[in-house]
Amino acid sequence: MTNYILKRLGQGLLTVFLTVSTVFILIRMAPGDPAVSYAGPLASNEQLAAVREQFGLDRPVLEQYWIFLQQLFTGNLGQSYSFQAPAMQVVAERMPYTLTLATAAILLTAVVAIPLGVWMSRRPDTGKELGVNVLTIAGQSMPDFWTGIMLLTGFAVLVPIFPASGFATWGGLVLPTITIAILQIALISRMVRREMTNNLAAPFLTVARSRGVRSSALTWRYAMGNSAIPVFTALGTRFAAMLNGVVVVEVVFAWPGVGSLIVRALETRDYPLIQATVLLTALLAVGVQLLIDLAYPLLDPRVRLGKAATA
Amino acid sequence: MSLDTATPAPGGAGKTVRQPSPSAVTKADIAKAGATRRRNAAKWKLIVGTICTLLVIIPIILAQVLPLPDANFQDLGARRLPPLTDGHLFGTDQLGRDLLSRVLHGGQVSLTIGLLAVLVSGAIGIILGAAAGYYGGWVDTIVSRVLEAQMSLPLLMMLLLVVALFGPSIPVITFVIAIAQWPEVARLTRSMVLVEREKPYVSAARILGLHKIQILIQHIIPNVIKQATLVVLLLLAQAVLLESALSFLGAGPQRPFATWGRIISDGQDYITTSWWMVTLPGLVIVLMVVGVNLLGDGLRDRPRRKKKGA
């Protein structure tokens, strides 16, 4: 068990390291000069050179990488060019907002999508099921920025129930959460339906039914019990992906999270800020993935972590 | 299920009683059966999906031929006209450009990017997935690790990064979307090839002395290609959505290519006074993506037709 956790932790850290290194290389490979965006297009060559020296951009790339690695292990990725503050601190301040939004969205998704998927799997190929099925197709076909603007116009401008942007009150959480959840509910509920349909048709269920197990127990304890791991994995993976910033929705609703931060950092070529964002979000995402794995034995007692599955 | 064997024909009250049917299953039973309903639903999805898709695609293909104003022709005297005025079916935007024309011409760019991206990602995914599934060993290890790594990477962030750094040209965006999408195809192909390679015909081919690559290309891939292309069709829908999201964030092809995401993002500032500038392009995207998704679903659910002579 401990071995397994250590092994997964090692793999996760390796992924994070490769990710930040890839980003480091990509940034340096790309055309464009952060000094220009920092000092402005009118800056003289001397000013640009001064800026480059200040940020250490005049040194050889390998030396920059070495400095970057040192910074990585001390957890200090340098000053953000545009915020004039430690980059890690800028990202850490934004993180709670993204965390709040992602948590709210995933909770709403789970609460709606699981019952919906079960409901669909219990009446396959009926008119009602087809109707809901088409609705879920529509849900996964709407661009989230468009849904966001539509909801924003409808419920913040025309009928001002909720605030239009930012996170001043809890009401501000409603519209972005719904925008994210529409897509996630569509995806997860279809997945739940697929898993449940397979399990409801499995031989062990027929046996259980013939022994007189009640229908609700058949659905929730027998079939859902066996669908729990894939469904939980899907929800967890979605959650981990959201921690990387729900970029589009954050931009639409001017949400002060990591997603809108990265868009700004990319526009201004704020290298330390890009690095810090990627590092923190990748760490969080890997952590969540590990937690998902650790939860498997709780969901299914047959699972023994780190051991080959035995019948 | 009804048990009466001598079911009278519908509406046949006055006629002579028919011969007892040899089967207890009536036509009504068959029509009510799950398999029938599934087939009908699949057929319905196919038809509606085709209609929705064609409704968007045909005008896009014909955009140059249709009697529309030029997509970039500005008429400042006809700014933000609501739909259906002065021959502007979708109205005009803040510079007096015809919105329908812009949506159709933008659609050409969006669709081209989507199709190219899907072709590239489909090719990469099928080749790498098939190689990983068939050869196993270190090939499988490498492909699977890369797949896993990419799944755990912040996808949209990486795409934005690449586009922001290398410039939003059509090849870059196509490539970026293809890279984002190949894992799905590869995973599916890999799992299908894993099943196929254990089948007797593969052993037979091996005993006949065929080369491994020949077995893979001539015998295994034709057996999995149908399902793989089905996924590719669904990826087209995603590619269009992804491209519009990138355009919305300003990382799409630059003007004068007004792609769908860009049109919506431009119209966002006028949403309170000119609803159509955001709503209508969005509905076009939804119609098209719903159509493609319905098509994919219908094709998947459609009962396999038996081969002739089988």
Short mmCIF file of N, CA and C in Angstrom, two decimals, chain B residues 248-309:
data_model
loop_
_atom_site.label_atom_id
_atom_site.label_comp_id
_atom_site.label_asym_id
_atom_site.label_seq_id
_atom_site.Cartn_x
_atom_site.Cartn_y
_atom_site.Cartn_z
N PHE B 248 -12.92 32.07 -29.94
CA PHE B 248 -13.57 32.95 -28.97
C PHE B 248 -12.53 33.59 -28.06
N LEU B 249 -11.53 32.81 -27.67
CA LEU B 249 -10.50 33.33 -26.78
C LEU B 249 -9.46 34.16 -27.52
N GLY B 250 -9.69 34.37 -28.81
CA GLY B 250 -8.77 35.19 -29.58
C GLY B 250 -7.60 34.41 -30.12
N ALA B 251 -7.65 33.07 -30.02
CA ALA B 251 -6.55 32.25 -30.52
C ALA B 251 -6.97 31.51 -31.78
N GLY B 252 -7.90 32.09 -32.52
CA GLY B 252 -8.34 31.47 -33.76
C GLY B 252 -7.63 32.11 -34.93
N PRO B 253 -7.97 31.66 -36.14
CA PRO B 253 -7.39 32.28 -37.33
C PRO B 253 -7.69 33.78 -37.32
N GLN B 254 -6.70 34.56 -37.75
CA GLN B 254 -6.88 36.00 -37.67
C GLN B 254 -7.76 36.51 -38.80
N ARG B 255 -8.27 37.74 -38.60
CA ARG B 255 -9.10 38.36 -39.63
C ARG B 255 -8.32 38.42 -40.94
N PRO B 256 -8.96 38.43 -42.10
CA PRO B 256 -10.40 38.54 -42.29
C PRO B 256 -11.14 37.23 -42.17
N PHE B 257 -10.47 36.18 -41.77
CA PHE B 257 -11.18 34.93 -41.56
C PHE B 257 -12.06 35.04 -40.33
N ALA B 258 -13.32 35.34 -40.49
CA ALA B 258 -14.19 35.46 -39.33
C ALA B 258 -14.78 34.10 -39.02
N THR B 259 -14.11 33.32 -38.16
CA THR B 259 -14.67 32.01 -37.82
C THR B 259 -15.78 32.19 -36.78
N TRP B 260 -16.48 31.06 -36.53
CA TRP B 260 -17.70 31.14 -35.72
C TRP B 260 -17.44 31.71 -34.33
N GLY B 261 -16.37 31.22 -33.69
CA GLY B 261 -16.08 31.70 -32.34
C GLY B 261 -15.81 33.19 -32.32
N ARG B 262 -15.10 33.67 -33.35
CA ARG B 262 -14.77 35.08 -33.44
C ARG B 262 -16.01 35.94 -33.65
N ILE B 263 -16.92 35.46 -34.50
CA ILE B 263 -18.14 36.23 -34.75
C ILE B 263 -18.91 36.40 -33.44
N ILE B 264 -18.99 35.31 -32.66
CA ILE B 264 -19.72 35.38 -31.40
C ILE B 264 -19.01 36.32 -30.43
N SER B 265 -17.68 36.19 -30.38
CA SER B 265 -16.95 37.05 -29.45
C SER B 265 -17.07 38.51 -29.84
N ASP B 266 -17.10 38.80 -31.17
CA ASP B 266 -17.30 40.18 -31.62
C ASP B 266 -18.69 40.69 -31.23
N GLY B 267 -19.68 39.82 -31.34
CA GLY B 267 -21.05 40.25 -31.09
C GLY B 267 -21.37 40.40 -29.62
N GLN B 268 -20.50 39.84 -28.77
CA GLN B 268 -20.74 39.83 -27.33
C GLN B 268 -20.98 41.23 -26.77
N ASP B 269 -20.26 42.21 -27.33
CA ASP B 269 -20.37 43.57 -26.79
C ASP B 269 -21.72 44.21 -27.10
N TYR B 270 -22.42 43.63 -28.08
CA TYR B 270 -23.68 44.26 -28.51
C TYR B 270 -24.89 43.42 -28.11
N ILE B 271 -24.67 42.48 -27.18
CA ILE B 271 -25.69 41.48 -26.92
C ILE B 271 -27.00 42.10 -26.43
N THR B 272 -26.92 43.19 -25.66
CA THR B 272 -28.15 43.74 -25.10
C THR B 272 -28.99 44.44 -26.16
N THR B 273 -28.32 45.02 -27.17
CA THR B 273 -29.08 45.74 -28.18
C THR B 273 -29.30 44.90 -29.43
N SER B 274 -28.37 44.02 -29.77
CA SER B 274 -28.48 43.25 -31.01
C SER B 274 -28.32 41.77 -30.70
N TRP B 275 -29.39 41.17 -30.23
CA TRP B 275 -29.32 39.77 -29.77
C TRP B 275 -28.84 38.83 -30.85
N TRP B 276 -29.19 39.14 -32.13
CA TRP B 276 -28.94 38.16 -33.19
C TRP B 276 -27.46 37.92 -33.45
N MET B 277 -26.62 38.90 -33.12
CA MET B 277 -25.21 38.77 -33.48
C MET B 277 -24.51 37.63 -32.73
N VAL B 278 -25.07 37.27 -31.57
CA VAL B 278 -24.50 36.15 -30.82
C VAL B 278 -25.37 34.90 -30.97
N THR B 279 -26.68 35.13 -30.88
CA THR B 279 -27.61 34.00 -30.83
C THR B 279 -27.57 33.19 -32.12
N LEU B 280 -27.67 33.86 -33.27
CA LEU B 280 -27.79 33.11 -34.53
C LEU B 280 -26.54 32.31 -34.89
N PRO B 281 -25.33 32.90 -34.82
CA PRO B 281 -24.15 32.06 -35.11
C PRO B 281 -24.06 30.87 -34.16
N GLY B 282 -24.40 31.10 -32.88
CA GLY B 282 -24.37 30.02 -31.90
C GLY B 282 -25.32 28.91 -32.28
N LEU B 283 -26.53 29.31 -32.71
CA LEU B 283 -27.52 28.29 -33.11
C LEU B 283 -27.02 27.50 -34.30
N VAL B 284 -26.32 28.16 -35.22
CA VAL B 284 -25.78 27.44 -36.38
C VAL B 284 -24.78 26.37 -35.91
N ILE B 285 -23.89 26.76 -34.96
CA ILE B 285 -22.94 25.78 -34.43
C ILE B 285 -23.70 24.62 -33.80
N VAL B 286 -24.68 24.95 -32.94
CA VAL B 286 -25.41 23.91 -32.23
C VAL B 286 -26.09 22.97 -33.23
N LEU B 287 -26.75 23.55 -34.24
CA LEU B 287 -27.46 22.73 -35.21
C LEU B 287 -26.53 21.74 -35.89
N MET B 288 -25.38 22.25 -36.29
CA MET B 288 -24.42 21.41 -37.00
C MET B 288 -23.85 20.32 -36.09
N VAL B 289 -23.45 20.73 -34.86
CA VAL B 289 -22.82 19.75 -33.95
C VAL B 289 -23.85 18.72 -33.48
N VAL B 290 -25.06 19.16 -33.20
CA VAL B 290 -26.11 18.21 -32.84
C VAL B 290 -26.31 17.23 -33.99
N GLY B 291 -26.34 17.75 -35.22
CA GLY B 291 -26.53 16.88 -36.37
C GLY B 291 -25.45 15.82 -36.46
N VAL B 292 -24.19 16.24 -36.35
CA VAL B 292 -23.10 15.27 -36.45
C VAL B 292 -23.16 14.26 -35.31
N ASN B 293 -23.46 14.74 -34.09
CA ASN B 293 -23.56 13.81 -32.96
C ASN B 293 -24.68 12.81 -33.14
N LEU B 294 -25.84 13.30 -33.63
CA LEU B 294 -26.98 12.38 -33.86
C LEU B 294 -26.60 11.33 -34.90
N LEU B 295 -25.93 11.79 -35.96
CA LEU B 295 -25.48 10.86 -37.00
C LEU B 295 -24.59 9.77 -36.42
N GLY B 296 -23.62 10.20 -35.62
CA GLY B 296 -22.70 9.25 -35.01
C GLY B 296 -23.43 8.26 -34.12
N ASP B 297 -24.34 8.79 -33.29
CA ASP B 297 -25.13 7.93 -32.40
C ASP B 297 -25.96 6.94 -33.20
N GLY B 298 -26.63 7.45 -34.23
CA GLY B 298 -27.50 6.60 -35.04
C GLY B 298 -26.71 5.50 -35.73
N LEU B 299 -25.54 5.87 -36.28
CA LEU B 299 -24.72 4.86 -36.95
C LEU B 299 -24.27 3.79 -35.97
N ARG B 300 -23.97 4.22 -34.73
CA ARG B 300 -23.50 3.26 -33.74
C ARG B 300 -24.62 2.31 -33.32
N ASP B 301 -25.82 2.85 -33.12
CA ASP B 301 -26.94 2.03 -32.63
C ASP B 301 -27.57 1.19 -33.73
N ARG B 302 -27.30 1.54 -34.97
CA ARG B 302 -27.97 0.86 -36.08
C ARG B 302 -27.60 -0.63 -36.05
N PRO B 303 -28.61 -1.50 -36.17
CA PRO B 303 -28.29 -2.92 -36.16
C PRO B 303 -27.42 -3.26 -37.37
N ARG B 304 -26.41 -4.10 -37.13
CA ARG B 304 -25.51 -4.47 -38.23
C ARG B 304 -26.27 -5.28 -39.26
N ARG B 305 -26.18 -4.85 -40.49
CA ARG B 305 -26.83 -5.63 -41.54
C ARG B 305 -25.99 -6.86 -41.81
N LYS B 306 -26.67 -7.99 -42.00
CA LYS B 306 -25.91 -9.21 -42.26
C LYS B 306 -25.31 -9.16 -43.66
N LYS B 307 -24.11 -9.72 -43.76
CA LYS B 307 -23.50 -9.75 -45.08
C LYS B 307 -24.25 -10.69 -45.98
N LYS B 308 -24.24 -10.39 -47.26
CA LYS B 308 -24.94 -11.26 -48.21
C LYS B 308 -24.31 -12.66 -48.22
N GLY B 309 -25.18 -13.66 -48.16
CA GLY B 309 -24.67 -15.03 -48.21
C GLY B 309 -24.20 -15.54 -46.87
#
